[in-house]
Structures are given as structure tokens and as C-alpha cells.
Short mmCIF file of C-alpha atoms and ligand atoms in Angstrom, two decimals:
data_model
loop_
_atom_site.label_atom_id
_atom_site.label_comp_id
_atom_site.label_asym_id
_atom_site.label_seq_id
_atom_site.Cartn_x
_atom_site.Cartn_y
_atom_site.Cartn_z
CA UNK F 106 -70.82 -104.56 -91.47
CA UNK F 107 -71.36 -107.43 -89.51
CA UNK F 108 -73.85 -108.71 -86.61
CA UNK F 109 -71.60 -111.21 -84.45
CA UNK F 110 -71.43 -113.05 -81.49
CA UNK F 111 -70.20 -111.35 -78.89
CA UNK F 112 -67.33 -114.32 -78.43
CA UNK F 113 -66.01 -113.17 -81.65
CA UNK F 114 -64.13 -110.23 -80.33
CA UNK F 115 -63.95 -111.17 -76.35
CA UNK F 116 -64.40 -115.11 -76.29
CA UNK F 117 -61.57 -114.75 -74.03
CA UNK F 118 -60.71 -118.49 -75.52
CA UNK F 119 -60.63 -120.25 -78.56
CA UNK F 120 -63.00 -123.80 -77.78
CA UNK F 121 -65.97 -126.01 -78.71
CA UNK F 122 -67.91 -123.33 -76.92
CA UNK F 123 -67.55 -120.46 -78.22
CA UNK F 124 -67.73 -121.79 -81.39
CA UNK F 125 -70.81 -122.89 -81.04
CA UNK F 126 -72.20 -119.94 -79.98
CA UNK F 127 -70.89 -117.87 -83.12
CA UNK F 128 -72.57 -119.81 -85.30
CA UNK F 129 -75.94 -120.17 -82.88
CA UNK F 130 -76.49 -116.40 -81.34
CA UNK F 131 -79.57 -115.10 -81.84
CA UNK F 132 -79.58 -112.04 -83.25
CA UNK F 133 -80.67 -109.75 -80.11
CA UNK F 134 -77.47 -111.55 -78.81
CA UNK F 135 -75.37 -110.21 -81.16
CA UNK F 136 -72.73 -107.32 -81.83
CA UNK F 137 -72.95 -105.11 -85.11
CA UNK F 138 -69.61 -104.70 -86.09
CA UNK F 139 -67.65 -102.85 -89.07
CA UNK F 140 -65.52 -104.43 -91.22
CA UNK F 141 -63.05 -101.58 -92.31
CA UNK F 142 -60.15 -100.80 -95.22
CA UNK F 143 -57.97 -98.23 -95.07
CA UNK F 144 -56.16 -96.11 -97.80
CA UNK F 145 -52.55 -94.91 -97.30
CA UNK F 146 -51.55 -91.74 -99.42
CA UNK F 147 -47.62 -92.86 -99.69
CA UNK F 148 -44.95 -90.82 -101.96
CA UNK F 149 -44.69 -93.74 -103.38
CA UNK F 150 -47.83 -94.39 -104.48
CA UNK F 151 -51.74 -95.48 -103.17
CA UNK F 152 -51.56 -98.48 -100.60
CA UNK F 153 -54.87 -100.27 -99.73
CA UNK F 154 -55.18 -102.30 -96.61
CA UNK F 155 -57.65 -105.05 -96.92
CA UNK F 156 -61.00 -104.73 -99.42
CA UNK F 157 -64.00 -105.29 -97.16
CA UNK F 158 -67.31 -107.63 -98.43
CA UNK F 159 -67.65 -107.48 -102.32
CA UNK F 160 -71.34 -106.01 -103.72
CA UNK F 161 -72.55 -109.22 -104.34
CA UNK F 162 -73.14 -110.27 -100.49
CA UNK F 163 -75.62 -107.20 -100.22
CA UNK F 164 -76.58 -106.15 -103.10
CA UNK F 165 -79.63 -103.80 -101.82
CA UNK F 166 -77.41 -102.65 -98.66
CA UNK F 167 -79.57 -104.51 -96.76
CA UNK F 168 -79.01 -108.14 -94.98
CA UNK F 169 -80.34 -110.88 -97.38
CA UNK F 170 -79.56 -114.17 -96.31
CA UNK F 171 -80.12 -115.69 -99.83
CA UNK F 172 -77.22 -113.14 -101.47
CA UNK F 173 -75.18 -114.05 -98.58
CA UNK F 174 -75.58 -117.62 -99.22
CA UNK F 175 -74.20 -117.51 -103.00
CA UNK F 176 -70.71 -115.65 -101.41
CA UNK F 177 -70.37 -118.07 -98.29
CA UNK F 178 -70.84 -121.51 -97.28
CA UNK F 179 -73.77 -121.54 -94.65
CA UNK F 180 -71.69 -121.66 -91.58
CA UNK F 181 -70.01 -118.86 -92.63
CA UNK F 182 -73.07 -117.22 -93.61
CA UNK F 183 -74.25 -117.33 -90.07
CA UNK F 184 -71.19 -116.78 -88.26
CA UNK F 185 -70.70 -113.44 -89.85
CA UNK F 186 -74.70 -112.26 -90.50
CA UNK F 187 -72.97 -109.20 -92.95
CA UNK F 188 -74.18 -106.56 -95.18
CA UNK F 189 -72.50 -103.89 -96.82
CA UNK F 190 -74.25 -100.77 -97.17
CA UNK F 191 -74.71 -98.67 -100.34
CA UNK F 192 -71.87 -96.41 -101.22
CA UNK F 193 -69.53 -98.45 -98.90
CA UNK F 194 -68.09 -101.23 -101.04
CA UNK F 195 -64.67 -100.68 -101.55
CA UNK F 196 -64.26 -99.87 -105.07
CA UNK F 197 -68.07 -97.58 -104.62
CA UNK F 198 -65.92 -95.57 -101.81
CA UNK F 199 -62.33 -95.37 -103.71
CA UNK F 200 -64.29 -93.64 -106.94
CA UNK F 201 -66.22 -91.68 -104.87
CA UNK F 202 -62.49 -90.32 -104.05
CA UNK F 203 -62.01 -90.34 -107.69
CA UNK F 204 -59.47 -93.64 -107.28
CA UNK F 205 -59.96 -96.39 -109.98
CA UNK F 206 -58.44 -99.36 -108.83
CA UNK F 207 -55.38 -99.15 -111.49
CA UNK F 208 -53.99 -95.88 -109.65
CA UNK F 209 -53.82 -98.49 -106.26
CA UNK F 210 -49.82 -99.29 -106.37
CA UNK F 211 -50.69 -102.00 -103.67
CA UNK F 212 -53.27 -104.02 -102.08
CA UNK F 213 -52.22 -105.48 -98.79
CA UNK F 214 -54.51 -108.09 -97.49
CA UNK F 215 -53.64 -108.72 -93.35
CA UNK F 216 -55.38 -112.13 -93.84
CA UNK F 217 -57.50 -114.29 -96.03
CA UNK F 218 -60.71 -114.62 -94.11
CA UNK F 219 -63.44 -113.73 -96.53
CA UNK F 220 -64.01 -110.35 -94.47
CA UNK F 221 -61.00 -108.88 -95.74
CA UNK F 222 -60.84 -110.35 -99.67
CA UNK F 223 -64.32 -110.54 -101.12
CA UNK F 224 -63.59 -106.90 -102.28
CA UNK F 225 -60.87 -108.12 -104.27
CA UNK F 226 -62.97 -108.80 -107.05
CA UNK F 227 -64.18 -105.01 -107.05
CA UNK F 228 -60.32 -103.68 -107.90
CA UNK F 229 -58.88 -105.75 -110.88
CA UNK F 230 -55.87 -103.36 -112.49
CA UNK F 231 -54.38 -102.85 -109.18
CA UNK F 232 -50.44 -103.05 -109.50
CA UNK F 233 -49.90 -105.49 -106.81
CA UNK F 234 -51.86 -107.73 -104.49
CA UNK F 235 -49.40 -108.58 -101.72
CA UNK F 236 -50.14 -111.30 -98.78
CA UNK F 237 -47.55 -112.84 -96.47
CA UNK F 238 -46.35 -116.45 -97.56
CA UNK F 239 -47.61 -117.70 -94.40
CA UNK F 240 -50.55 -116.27 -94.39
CA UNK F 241 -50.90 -118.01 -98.33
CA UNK F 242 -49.48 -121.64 -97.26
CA UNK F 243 -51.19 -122.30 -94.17
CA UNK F 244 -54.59 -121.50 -96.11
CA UNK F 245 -54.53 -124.96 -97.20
CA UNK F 246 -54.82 -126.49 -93.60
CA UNK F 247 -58.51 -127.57 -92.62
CA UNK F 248 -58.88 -125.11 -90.29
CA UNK F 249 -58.41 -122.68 -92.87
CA UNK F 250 -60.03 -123.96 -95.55
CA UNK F 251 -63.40 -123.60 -93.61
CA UNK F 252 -62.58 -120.37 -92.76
CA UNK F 253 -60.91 -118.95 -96.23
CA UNK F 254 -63.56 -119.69 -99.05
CA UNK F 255 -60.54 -120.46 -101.69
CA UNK F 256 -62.67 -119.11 -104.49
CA UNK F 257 -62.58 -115.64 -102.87
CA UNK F 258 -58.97 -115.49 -103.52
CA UNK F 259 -57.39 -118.11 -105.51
CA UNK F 260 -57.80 -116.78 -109.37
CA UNK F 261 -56.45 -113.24 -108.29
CA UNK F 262 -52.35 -112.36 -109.22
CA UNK F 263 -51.30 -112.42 -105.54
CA UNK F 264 -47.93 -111.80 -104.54
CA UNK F 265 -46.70 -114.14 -101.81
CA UNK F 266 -44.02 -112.23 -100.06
CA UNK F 267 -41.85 -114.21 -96.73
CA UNK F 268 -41.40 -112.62 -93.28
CA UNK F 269 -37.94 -111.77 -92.57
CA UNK F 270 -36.62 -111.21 -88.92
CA UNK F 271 -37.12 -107.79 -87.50
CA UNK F 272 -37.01 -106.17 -83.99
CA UNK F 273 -40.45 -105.99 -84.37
CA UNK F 274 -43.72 -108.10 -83.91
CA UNK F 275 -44.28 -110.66 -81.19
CA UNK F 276 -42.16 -113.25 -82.78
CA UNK F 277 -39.89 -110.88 -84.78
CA UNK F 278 -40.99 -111.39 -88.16
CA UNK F 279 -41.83 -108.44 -90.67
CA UNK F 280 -41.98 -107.45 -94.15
CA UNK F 281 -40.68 -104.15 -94.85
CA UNK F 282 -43.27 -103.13 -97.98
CA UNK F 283 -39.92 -100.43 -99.84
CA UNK F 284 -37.35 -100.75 -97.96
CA UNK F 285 -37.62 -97.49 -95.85
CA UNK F 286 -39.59 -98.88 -92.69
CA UNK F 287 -42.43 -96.22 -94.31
CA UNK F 288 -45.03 -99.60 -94.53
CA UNK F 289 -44.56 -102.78 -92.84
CA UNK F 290 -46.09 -105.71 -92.03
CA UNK F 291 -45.95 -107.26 -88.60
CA UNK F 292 -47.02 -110.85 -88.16
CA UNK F 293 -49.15 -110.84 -85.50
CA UNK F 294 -50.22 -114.40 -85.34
CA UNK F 295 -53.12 -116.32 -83.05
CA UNK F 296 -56.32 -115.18 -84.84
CA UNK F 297 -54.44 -117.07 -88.05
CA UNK F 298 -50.88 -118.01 -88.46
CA UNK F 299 -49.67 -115.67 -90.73
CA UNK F 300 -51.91 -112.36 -90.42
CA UNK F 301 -50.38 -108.82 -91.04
CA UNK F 302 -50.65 -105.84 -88.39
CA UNK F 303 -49.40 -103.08 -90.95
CA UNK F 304 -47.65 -100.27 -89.73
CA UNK F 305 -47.24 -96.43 -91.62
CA UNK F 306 -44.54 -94.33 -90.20
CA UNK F 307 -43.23 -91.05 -91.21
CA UNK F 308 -40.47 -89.63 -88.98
CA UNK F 309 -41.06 -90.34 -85.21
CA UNK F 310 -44.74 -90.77 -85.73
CA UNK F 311 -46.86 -94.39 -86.67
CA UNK F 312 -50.21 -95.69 -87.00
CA UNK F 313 -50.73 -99.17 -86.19
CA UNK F 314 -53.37 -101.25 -88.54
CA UNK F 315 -53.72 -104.23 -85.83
CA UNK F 316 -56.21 -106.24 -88.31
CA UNK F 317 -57.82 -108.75 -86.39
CA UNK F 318 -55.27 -109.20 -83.51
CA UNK F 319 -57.58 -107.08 -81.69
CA UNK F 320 -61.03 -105.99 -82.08
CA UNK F 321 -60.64 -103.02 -79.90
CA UNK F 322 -58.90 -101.38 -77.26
CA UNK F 323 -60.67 -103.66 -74.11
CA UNK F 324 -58.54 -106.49 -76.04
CA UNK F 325 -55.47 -105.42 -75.37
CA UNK F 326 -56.42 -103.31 -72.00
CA UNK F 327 -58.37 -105.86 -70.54
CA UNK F 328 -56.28 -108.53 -71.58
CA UNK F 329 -59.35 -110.54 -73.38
CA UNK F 330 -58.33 -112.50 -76.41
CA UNK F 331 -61.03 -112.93 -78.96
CA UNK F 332 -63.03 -115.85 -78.93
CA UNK F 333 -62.03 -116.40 -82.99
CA UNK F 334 -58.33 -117.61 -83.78
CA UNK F 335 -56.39 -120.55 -83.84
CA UNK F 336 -53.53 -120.39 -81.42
CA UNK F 337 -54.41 -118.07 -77.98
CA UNK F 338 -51.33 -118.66 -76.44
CA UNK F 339 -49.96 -116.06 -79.79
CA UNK F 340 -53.74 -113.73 -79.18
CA UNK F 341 -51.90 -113.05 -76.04
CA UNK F 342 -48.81 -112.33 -77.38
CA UNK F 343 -49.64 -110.26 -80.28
CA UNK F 344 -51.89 -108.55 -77.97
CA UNK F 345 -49.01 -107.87 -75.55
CA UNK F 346 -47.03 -106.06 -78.09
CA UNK F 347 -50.06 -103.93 -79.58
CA UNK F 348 -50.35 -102.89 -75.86
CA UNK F 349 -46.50 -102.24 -76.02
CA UNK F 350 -46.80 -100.34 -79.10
CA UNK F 351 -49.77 -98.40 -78.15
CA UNK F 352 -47.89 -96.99 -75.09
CA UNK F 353 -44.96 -96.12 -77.63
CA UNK F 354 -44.69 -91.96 -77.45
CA UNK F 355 -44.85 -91.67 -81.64
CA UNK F 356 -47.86 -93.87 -81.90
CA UNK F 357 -50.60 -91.86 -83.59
CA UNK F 358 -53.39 -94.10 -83.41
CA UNK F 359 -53.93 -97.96 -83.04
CA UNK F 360 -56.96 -99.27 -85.46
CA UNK F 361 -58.40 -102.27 -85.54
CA UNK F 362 -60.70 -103.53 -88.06
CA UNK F 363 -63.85 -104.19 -86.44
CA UNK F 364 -63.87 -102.00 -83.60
CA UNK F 365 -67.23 -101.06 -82.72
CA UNK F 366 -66.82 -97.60 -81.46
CA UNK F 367 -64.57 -96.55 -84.68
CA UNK F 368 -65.63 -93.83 -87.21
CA UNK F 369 -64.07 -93.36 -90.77
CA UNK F 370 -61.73 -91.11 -90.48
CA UNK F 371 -58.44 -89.36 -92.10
CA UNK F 372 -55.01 -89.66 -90.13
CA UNK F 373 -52.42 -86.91 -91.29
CA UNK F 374 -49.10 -86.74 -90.23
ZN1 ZN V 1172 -61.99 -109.76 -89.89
#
């Protein structure tokens, strides 16, 4: 979990601002938001998108600013106010399912902000860590770096794996996970330059993981970008083609990450 600004998800404008309000809010001002995985049961194997906060930011299940502190720098700290209930860590939830994290054939991470990799310390013996190359190289920019704590990430075995051109995505870059179109990974840049949507298809039907292109649904309806990102001109466009692909007939769902109104839940098809 997470108790935001509301700018994060509908800034509506990445500026001075808005930044300063993230950081600032009070808390009666803010959002609680979740901060969500998801497991995909492939044939070929157990594919995890994204790991969530590690234990060590809440280790209680409670908020405790001083825990928080020894995971994140203090801007970050603020910014993201989180706390990870008990039972809901990533690796507590996968062996609650009976998973260890050596029967994970993949871990795709959809970006490097600490929201989405702290839990990577929870699943050593995974088979593969994959993140786009872009996603990877860009980390180093300043930007970034106060975004991306390196030490979240840097000793783990990533794989770095390139975008290739596809038909789909907003600028036509994908990564097709085995070759079948079963699990890809759309770059859906704006909230960084090289995040991941993932999308799971089998036959005419697909879920779309949109990661943090969108917070929710008013995103993409409403046409509000989210107040967190670097480039909005590419919010707008990755949000155009989640709208796109929301509208598509074999689109089973459309999930993103921090939606406030989402509930765990098991997609079959
Ligand atoms: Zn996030």
C-alpha cells in the first residue's frame, strides 16, 4: 500500500507543482493506494509481474516512518508514505500458494521505481529476472537516480532484454517474452522511458498489465495523465493506446497497478 498525493495518479501534468505537493500533502490530503503483482500460470512455466515493497519497509504491517527510512531516501519516504501489510509481501503471498521463488520461471519488472523491485530481495532462486534495456540504461540519468534507489536493484542477476519493433505499443516497440505473442511487453513510455505494459493472450482473448501508464480507468477515460512521469507528451500517448486496447473486443480486463478501486483477483481464460 501506499498513501499518495492525489497528483500522483491525476496531476494532469508533470511540473514544479505537483511535485511539490507529492512530497508536502498532508495526510488527510492523501490517496491510499495498492501497489499490486500479479502471477501468470503459463504452460511454460510461473511468470511474476513486478514484486511489490520488500518486508523490511513494514515490518509490523503497520506504517513506521523509521523502517521506511532505512529502505528509502527521505523524499522518497514521503512521497510514497507505504506499508505492506502482513501476509501480503510477495514471497509471504506466493508460499501461501505453495510457490517458492525457484518454481518462478520469470520475474518481469515493468519498471525500476522502488514500488515495483524492493520485493526482489524476497525471491532469490528465481530462473530469470527480466527488465527492458531501456528501462536498465536510462536508470542512470538524474532523474532516475532519485527516483530508482540503485541498491534496490543493482546486485540482483537481471536480464536486460532490447525492444524490437512491433505493431504494437504507442511507439511500436515490444518484447515478445517466447516467441508465441503468449507474454509481451509493450513499452509504454512517459511515466519513465522504458516501462513495460505486459500483455497475456491466449487465443482471441488478452489481459492488459498497464503498470504505471495508468493508475486507473479515469486516466485513460478522462484523458488525465498522472501527475508522476517524465515525458507527458508519451502519458498521453501510451494512454491513447490503453484506451485503444481497452475498446479491443478480446480484451479481458485492463489492470493497472495502483488502482484504487481494484481487488485481488484470479483471471481465467
Ligand atoms: Zn508504481
Amino acid at each position: 500500500m501506499m498513501r499518495v498525493s492525489d497528483t500522483v495518479p491525476y496531476g494532469n501534468g508533470i511540473n514544479m507543482k505537483n511535485t511539490a505537493k507529492q512530497v508536502a500533502a498532508p495526510d488527510r490530503s492523501r490517496l491510499d493506494l495498492p501497489v499490486c503483482v500479479y502471477l501468470i500460470e503459463h504452460p511454460r512455466g510461473l511468470v511474476l509481474v513486478d514484486t511489490g515493497w520488500c518486508r523490511e519497509i513494514s515490518p509490523e504491517g503497520e506504517y513506521e516512518p523509521g523502517a521506511v527510512r532505512k529502505v528509502l531516501p527521505a523524499y522518497l519516504a514521503v512521497l510514497y508514505h507505504p506499508w505492506l501489510p502482513k501476509g501480503m509481501a510477495v514471497h509471504e503471498q506466493l508460499g501461501a500458494m505453495g510457490i517458492r521463488p525457484e518454481d518462478l520461471e520469470c520475474i518481469l519488472l515493468t519498471h525500476l521505481d522502488p514500488d515495483h523491485v524492493s520485493g526482489l530481495r524476497h525471491l532469490k532462486g528465481a530462473k530469470r529476472i527480466v527488465v527492458a534495456e531501456d528501462e536498465y540504461f536510462w536508470s542512470c540519468r538524474t532523474v532516475y537516480k532519485a527516483r530508482q534507489p540503485w541498491n534496490l536493484w543493482i546486485d540482483q542477476p537481471i536480464e536486460r532484454v532490447f525492444y524490437r519493433g512491433s505493431p504494437l505499443g504507442p511507439n511500436h516497440w515490444a518484447i515478445d517474452l517466447f516467441g508465441d505473442e503468449s507474454v509481451e511487453m509493450v513499452n509504454v513510455p512517459g511515466h519513465t522511458d522504458g516501462q513495460a505494459a505486459i500483455i497475456v493472450r491466449s487465443g482471441a482473448k488478452f489481459v492488459l498489465l498497464a503498470a504505471d501508464a495508468a493508475f486507473s480507468p479515469r486516466n485513460w477515460q478522462e484523458n488525465i495523465t498522472p501527475g508522476v512521469g517524465f515525458a507527458e507528451k508519451w502519458q498521453r500517448r501510451s494512454l491513447q493506446w490503453i484506451a485503444e486496447m481497452a475498446d479491443e473486443p478480446g480484451c479481458a480486463a485492463v489492470l493497472c497497478s495502483h488502482d484504487p478501486e481494484i481487488e485481488p483477483q484470479t483471471i481465467e481464460f
